[in-house]
XYZ file of C-alpha atoms in Angstrom:
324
model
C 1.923 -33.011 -7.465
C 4.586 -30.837 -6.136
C 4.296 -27.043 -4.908
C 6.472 -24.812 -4.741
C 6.391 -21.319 -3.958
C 8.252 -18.849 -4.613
C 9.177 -15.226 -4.401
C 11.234 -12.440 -6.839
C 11.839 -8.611 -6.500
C 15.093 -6.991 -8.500
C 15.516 -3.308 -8.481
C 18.076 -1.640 -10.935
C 19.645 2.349 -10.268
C 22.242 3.439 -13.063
C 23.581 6.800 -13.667
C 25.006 8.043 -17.087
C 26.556 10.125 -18.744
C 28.386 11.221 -22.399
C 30.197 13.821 -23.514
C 31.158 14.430 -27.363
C 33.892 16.943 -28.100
C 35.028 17.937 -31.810
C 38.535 18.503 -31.872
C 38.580 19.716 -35.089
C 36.794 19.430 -38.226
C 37.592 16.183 -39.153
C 38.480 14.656 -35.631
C 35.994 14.184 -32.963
C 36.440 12.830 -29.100
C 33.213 11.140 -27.266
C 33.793 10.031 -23.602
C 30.947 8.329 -21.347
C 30.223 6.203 -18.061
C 27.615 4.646 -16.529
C 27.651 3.659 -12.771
C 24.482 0.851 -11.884
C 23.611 -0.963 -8.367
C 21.966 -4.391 -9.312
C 19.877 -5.775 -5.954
C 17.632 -9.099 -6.073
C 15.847 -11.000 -3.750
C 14.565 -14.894 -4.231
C 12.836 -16.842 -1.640
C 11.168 -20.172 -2.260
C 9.660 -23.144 -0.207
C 8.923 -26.390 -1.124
C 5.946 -28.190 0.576
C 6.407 -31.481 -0.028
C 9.748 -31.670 2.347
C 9.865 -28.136 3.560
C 13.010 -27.042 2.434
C 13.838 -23.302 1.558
C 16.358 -21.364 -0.511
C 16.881 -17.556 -0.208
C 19.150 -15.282 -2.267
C 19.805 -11.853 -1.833
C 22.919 -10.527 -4.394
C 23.857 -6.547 -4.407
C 26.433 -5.596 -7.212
C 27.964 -2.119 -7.350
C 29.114 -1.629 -11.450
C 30.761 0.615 -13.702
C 31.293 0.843 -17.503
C 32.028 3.168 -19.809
C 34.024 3.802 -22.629
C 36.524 6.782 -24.888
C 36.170 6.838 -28.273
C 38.397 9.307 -31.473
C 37.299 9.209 -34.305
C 39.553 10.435 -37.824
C 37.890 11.538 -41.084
C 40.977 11.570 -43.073
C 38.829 11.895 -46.251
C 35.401 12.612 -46.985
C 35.445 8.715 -47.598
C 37.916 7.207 -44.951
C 37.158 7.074 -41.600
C 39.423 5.793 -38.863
C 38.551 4.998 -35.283
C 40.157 4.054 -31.803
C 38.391 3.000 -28.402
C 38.754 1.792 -25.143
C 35.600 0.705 -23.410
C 34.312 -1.010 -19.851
C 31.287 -3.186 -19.947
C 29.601 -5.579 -17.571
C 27.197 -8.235 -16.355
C 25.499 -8.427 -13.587
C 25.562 -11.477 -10.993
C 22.685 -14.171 -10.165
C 22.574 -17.244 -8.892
C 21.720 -20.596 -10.229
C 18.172 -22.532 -8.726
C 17.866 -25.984 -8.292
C 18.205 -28.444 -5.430
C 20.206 -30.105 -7.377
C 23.121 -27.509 -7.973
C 26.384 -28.015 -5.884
C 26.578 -25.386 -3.134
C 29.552 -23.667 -4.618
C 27.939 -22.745 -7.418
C 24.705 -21.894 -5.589
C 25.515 -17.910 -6.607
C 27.982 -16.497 -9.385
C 30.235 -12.518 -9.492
C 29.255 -10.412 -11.982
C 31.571 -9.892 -15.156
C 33.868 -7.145 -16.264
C 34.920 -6.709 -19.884
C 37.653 -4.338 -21.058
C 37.903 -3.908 -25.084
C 40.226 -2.332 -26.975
C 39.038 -1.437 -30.623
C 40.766 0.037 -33.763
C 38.881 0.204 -36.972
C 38.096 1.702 -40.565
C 35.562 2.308 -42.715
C 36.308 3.310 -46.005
C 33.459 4.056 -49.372
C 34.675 4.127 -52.889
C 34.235 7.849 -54.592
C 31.351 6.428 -57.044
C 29.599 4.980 -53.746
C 29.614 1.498 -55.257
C 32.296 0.138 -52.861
C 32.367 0.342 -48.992
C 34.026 -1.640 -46.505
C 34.589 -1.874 -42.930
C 36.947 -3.351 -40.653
C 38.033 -3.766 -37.325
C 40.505 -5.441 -34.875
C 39.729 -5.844 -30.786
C 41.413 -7.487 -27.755
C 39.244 -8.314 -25.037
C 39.470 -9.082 -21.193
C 36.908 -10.364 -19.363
C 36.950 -10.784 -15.542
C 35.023 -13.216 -13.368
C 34.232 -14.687 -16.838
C 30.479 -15.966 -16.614
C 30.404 -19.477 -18.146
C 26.701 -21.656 -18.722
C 27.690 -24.842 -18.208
C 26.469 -28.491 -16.963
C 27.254 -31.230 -14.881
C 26.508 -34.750 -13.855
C 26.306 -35.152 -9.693
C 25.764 -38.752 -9.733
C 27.547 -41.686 -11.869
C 24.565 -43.228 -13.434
C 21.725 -40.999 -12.413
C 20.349 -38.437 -15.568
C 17.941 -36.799 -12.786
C 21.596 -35.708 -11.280
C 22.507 -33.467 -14.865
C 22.202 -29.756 -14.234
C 22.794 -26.570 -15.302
C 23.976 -23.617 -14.033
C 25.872 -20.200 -14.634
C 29.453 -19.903 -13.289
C 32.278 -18.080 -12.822
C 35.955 -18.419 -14.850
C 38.521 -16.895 -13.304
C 39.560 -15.066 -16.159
C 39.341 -15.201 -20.791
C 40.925 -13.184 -23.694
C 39.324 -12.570 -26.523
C 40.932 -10.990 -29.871
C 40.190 -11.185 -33.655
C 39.010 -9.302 -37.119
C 36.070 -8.386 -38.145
C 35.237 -6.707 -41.759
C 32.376 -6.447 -44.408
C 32.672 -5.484 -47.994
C 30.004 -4.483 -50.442
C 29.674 -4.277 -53.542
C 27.120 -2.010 -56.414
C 28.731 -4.558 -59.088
C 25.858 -2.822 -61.641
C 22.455 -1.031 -61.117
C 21.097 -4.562 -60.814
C 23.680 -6.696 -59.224
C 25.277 -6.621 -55.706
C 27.754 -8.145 -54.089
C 28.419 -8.362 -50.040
C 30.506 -10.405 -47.618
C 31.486 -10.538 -44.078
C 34.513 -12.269 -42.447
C 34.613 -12.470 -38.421
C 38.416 -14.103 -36.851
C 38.041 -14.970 -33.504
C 40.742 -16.354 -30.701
C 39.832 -17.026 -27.258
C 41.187 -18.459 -23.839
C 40.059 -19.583 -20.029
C 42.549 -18.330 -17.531
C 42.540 -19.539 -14.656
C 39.317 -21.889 -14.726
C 39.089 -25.020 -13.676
C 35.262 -26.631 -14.247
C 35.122 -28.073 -10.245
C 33.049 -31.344 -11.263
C 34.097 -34.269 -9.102
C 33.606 -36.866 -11.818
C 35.765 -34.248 -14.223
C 37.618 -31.893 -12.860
C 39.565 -29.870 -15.585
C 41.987 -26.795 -15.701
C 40.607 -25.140 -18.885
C 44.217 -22.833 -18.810
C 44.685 -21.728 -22.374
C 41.866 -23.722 -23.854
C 39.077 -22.102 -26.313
C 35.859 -20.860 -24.864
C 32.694 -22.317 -25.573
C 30.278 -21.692 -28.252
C 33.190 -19.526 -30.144
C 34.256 -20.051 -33.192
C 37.873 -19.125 -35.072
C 35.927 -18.151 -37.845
C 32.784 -17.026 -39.389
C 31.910 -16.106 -42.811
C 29.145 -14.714 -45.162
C 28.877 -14.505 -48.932
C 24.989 -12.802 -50.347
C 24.224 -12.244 -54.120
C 21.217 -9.718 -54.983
C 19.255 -8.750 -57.983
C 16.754 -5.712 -57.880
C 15.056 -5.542 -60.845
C 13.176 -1.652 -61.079
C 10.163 -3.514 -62.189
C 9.888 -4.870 -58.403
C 11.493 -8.053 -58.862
C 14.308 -9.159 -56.654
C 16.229 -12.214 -55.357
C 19.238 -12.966 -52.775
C 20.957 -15.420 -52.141
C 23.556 -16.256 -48.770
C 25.970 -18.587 -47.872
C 27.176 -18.548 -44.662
C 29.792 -20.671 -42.489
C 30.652 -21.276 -39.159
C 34.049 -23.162 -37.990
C 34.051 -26.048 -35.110
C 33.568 -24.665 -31.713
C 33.250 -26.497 -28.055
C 29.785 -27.110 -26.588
C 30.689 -26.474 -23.483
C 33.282 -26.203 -20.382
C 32.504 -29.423 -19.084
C 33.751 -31.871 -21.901
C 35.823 -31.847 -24.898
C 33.002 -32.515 -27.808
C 33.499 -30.106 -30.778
C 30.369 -29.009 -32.881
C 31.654 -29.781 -36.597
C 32.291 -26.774 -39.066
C 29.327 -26.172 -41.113
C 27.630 -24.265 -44.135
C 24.221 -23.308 -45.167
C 22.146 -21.542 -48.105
C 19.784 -19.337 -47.874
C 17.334 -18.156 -50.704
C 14.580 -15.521 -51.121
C 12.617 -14.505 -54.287
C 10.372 -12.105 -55.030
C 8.219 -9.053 -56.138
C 8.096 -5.552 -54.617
C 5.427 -3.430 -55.254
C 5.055 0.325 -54.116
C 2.569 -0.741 -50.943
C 3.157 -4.460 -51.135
C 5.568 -7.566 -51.658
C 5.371 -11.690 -51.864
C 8.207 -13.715 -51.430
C 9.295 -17.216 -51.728
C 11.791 -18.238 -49.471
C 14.401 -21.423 -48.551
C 16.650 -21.549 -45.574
C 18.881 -24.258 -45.209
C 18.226 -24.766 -48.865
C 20.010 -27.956 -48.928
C 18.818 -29.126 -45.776
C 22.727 -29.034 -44.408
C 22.471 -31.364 -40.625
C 24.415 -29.599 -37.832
C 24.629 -29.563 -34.283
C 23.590 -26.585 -32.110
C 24.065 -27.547 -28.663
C 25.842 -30.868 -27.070
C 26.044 -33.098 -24.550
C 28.021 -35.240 -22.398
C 26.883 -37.672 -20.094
C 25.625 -40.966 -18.634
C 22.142 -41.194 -19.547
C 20.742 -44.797 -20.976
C 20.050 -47.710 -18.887
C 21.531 -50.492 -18.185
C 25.099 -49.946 -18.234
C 24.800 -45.726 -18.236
C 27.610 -45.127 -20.559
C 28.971 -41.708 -21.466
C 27.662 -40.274 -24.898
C 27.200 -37.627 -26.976
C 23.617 -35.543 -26.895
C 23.381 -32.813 -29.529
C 20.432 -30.408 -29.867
C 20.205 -30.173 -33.912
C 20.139 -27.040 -35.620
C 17.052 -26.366 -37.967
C 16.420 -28.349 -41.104
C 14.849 -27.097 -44.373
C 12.409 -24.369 -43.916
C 10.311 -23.642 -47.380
C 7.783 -20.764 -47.090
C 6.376 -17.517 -48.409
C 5.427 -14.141 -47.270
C 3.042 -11.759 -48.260
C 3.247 -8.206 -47.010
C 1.381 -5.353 -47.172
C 1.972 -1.472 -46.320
C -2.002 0.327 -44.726
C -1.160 4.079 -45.490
């Protein structure tokens, strides 16, 4: 066996703040920030051939964000704000990870939101929607990488940094009271997104990611649900919802295909207690969470595809009850 020892301390200080001003009766002004000093230490030794790796990262932050706010009616509501956010750094472990990549910057986001939300004067319609530009700095990106042609043992992964991404897009909701019994909702997300600046670093494949997508980020998502309450207790719902094609990852160019699935739930409410029947991934829809790219299969150790599948059909049933 192998031991290896190891040591971890991290000790967070932040300092916030908010302040809400109405302007008026219908207009209102919120303002905030939040200051934070991130400090870790990691030690560890390895016994079998002595070696040691220490770590000690200190990040100074600051976020915070201005928000105004509009009731133009009773119903309509529009808003505006500008906010800071951010990650803190780390560093990746592993003998095995490149020393240039040992340790990673934290990340700064700036978004820019403008919205509405708007409810029907029965109550039976409401919506929402929203458009944002983002821009992230010292982008963190998890990613992977193959050391050695031919050697799986070599495959790591590890946090790092982009030099820069945008991100902008829509996001909305609608529901809908379509009778006492019936209800309608749906959600669409639009998403565009770009590395600036990045180039991945690997020695076997070395990209400039300028302009490309981001991982793991779709140009769309989507949601459709159908409900029934009946006031006897009975109810049912049932969701579709779609993702688009995205990348896996920064360090190769497979795409996770576009995708659907079904959900289903049926039931009976009582006034202290409910059963349920339920179905995801009703018809058992095969998609890809997570992929792959790299030499792993004797002899020859060719490049392929490794995907991480998503779920399969899941039939069950709850039973709940409410102790008063």
């Amino acid at each position: 066996y192998r031991l290896l020892t190891s040591r971890y301390d991290a000790t967070n200080l932040a300092l916030y703040g908010e302040v809400d001003w109405r302007a008026s009766a219908r207009t209102r002004l919120s303002v905030g920030a939040r200051a934070e000093r991130r400090s870790a230490d990691y030690d560890d030794r390895d016994a079998l051939d002595g070696q040691t790796s220490a770590f000690s990262p200190t990040d100074t932050m600051w976020g915070g964000h201005a928000s105004l706010a509009f009731d133009a009616t009773d119903r309509h509501r529009w808003y505006l704000t500008l906010s800071r956010g951010y990650k803190a750094g780390g560093f990746n472990i592993g003998a095995a990870v490149p020393a240039d990549r040992r340790e990673y910057d934290p990340e700064s986001l700036w978004n820019l939101e403008a919205g509405l939300a708007w409810r029907a004067p029965d109550g039976r319609w409401s919506s929402r929607g929203s458009f944002f530009y983002m821009r992230r700095g010292s982008q963190q990106v998890a990613t992977s990488r193959q050391l050695v042609p031919g050697d799986p043992l070599s495959y790591v992964f590890y946090t790092d940094n982009a030099a820069r991404g945008e991100n902008y897009g829509f996001e909305g909701s609608l529901d809908w009271a379509v009778t006492s019994r019936f209800g309608v909702a749906a959600t669409l997300g639009l998403l565009e997104t770009a590395y600036i600046g990045y180039r991945t670093g690997d020695p076997l494949r070395d990209a400039a990611l300028e302009g490309r997508e981001q991982a793991h980020a779709p140009q769309y998502q989507y949601s459709l649900s159908l409900r029934y309450q009946d006031p006897k207790g009975w109810f049912a719902r049932a969701d579709l919802q779609g993702v688009d094609d995205f990348y896996f990852d920064t360090s190769h160019e497979q795409r996770a295909p576009a995708h659907a699935v079904v959900n289903l739930r049926v039931g009976y409410a009582g006034a202290r207690w409910s059963a349920s029947l339920f179905a995801r991934n009703l018809f058992d829809e095969s998609y890809a969470m997570r992929g792959f790219f790299f030499e792993n299969e004797p002899p020859d150790f060719p490049t392929k595809r490794y995907v991480q599948p998503a779920d399969g059909r899941l039939v069950g049933a709850t039973l709940a009850y409410v102790f008063q």
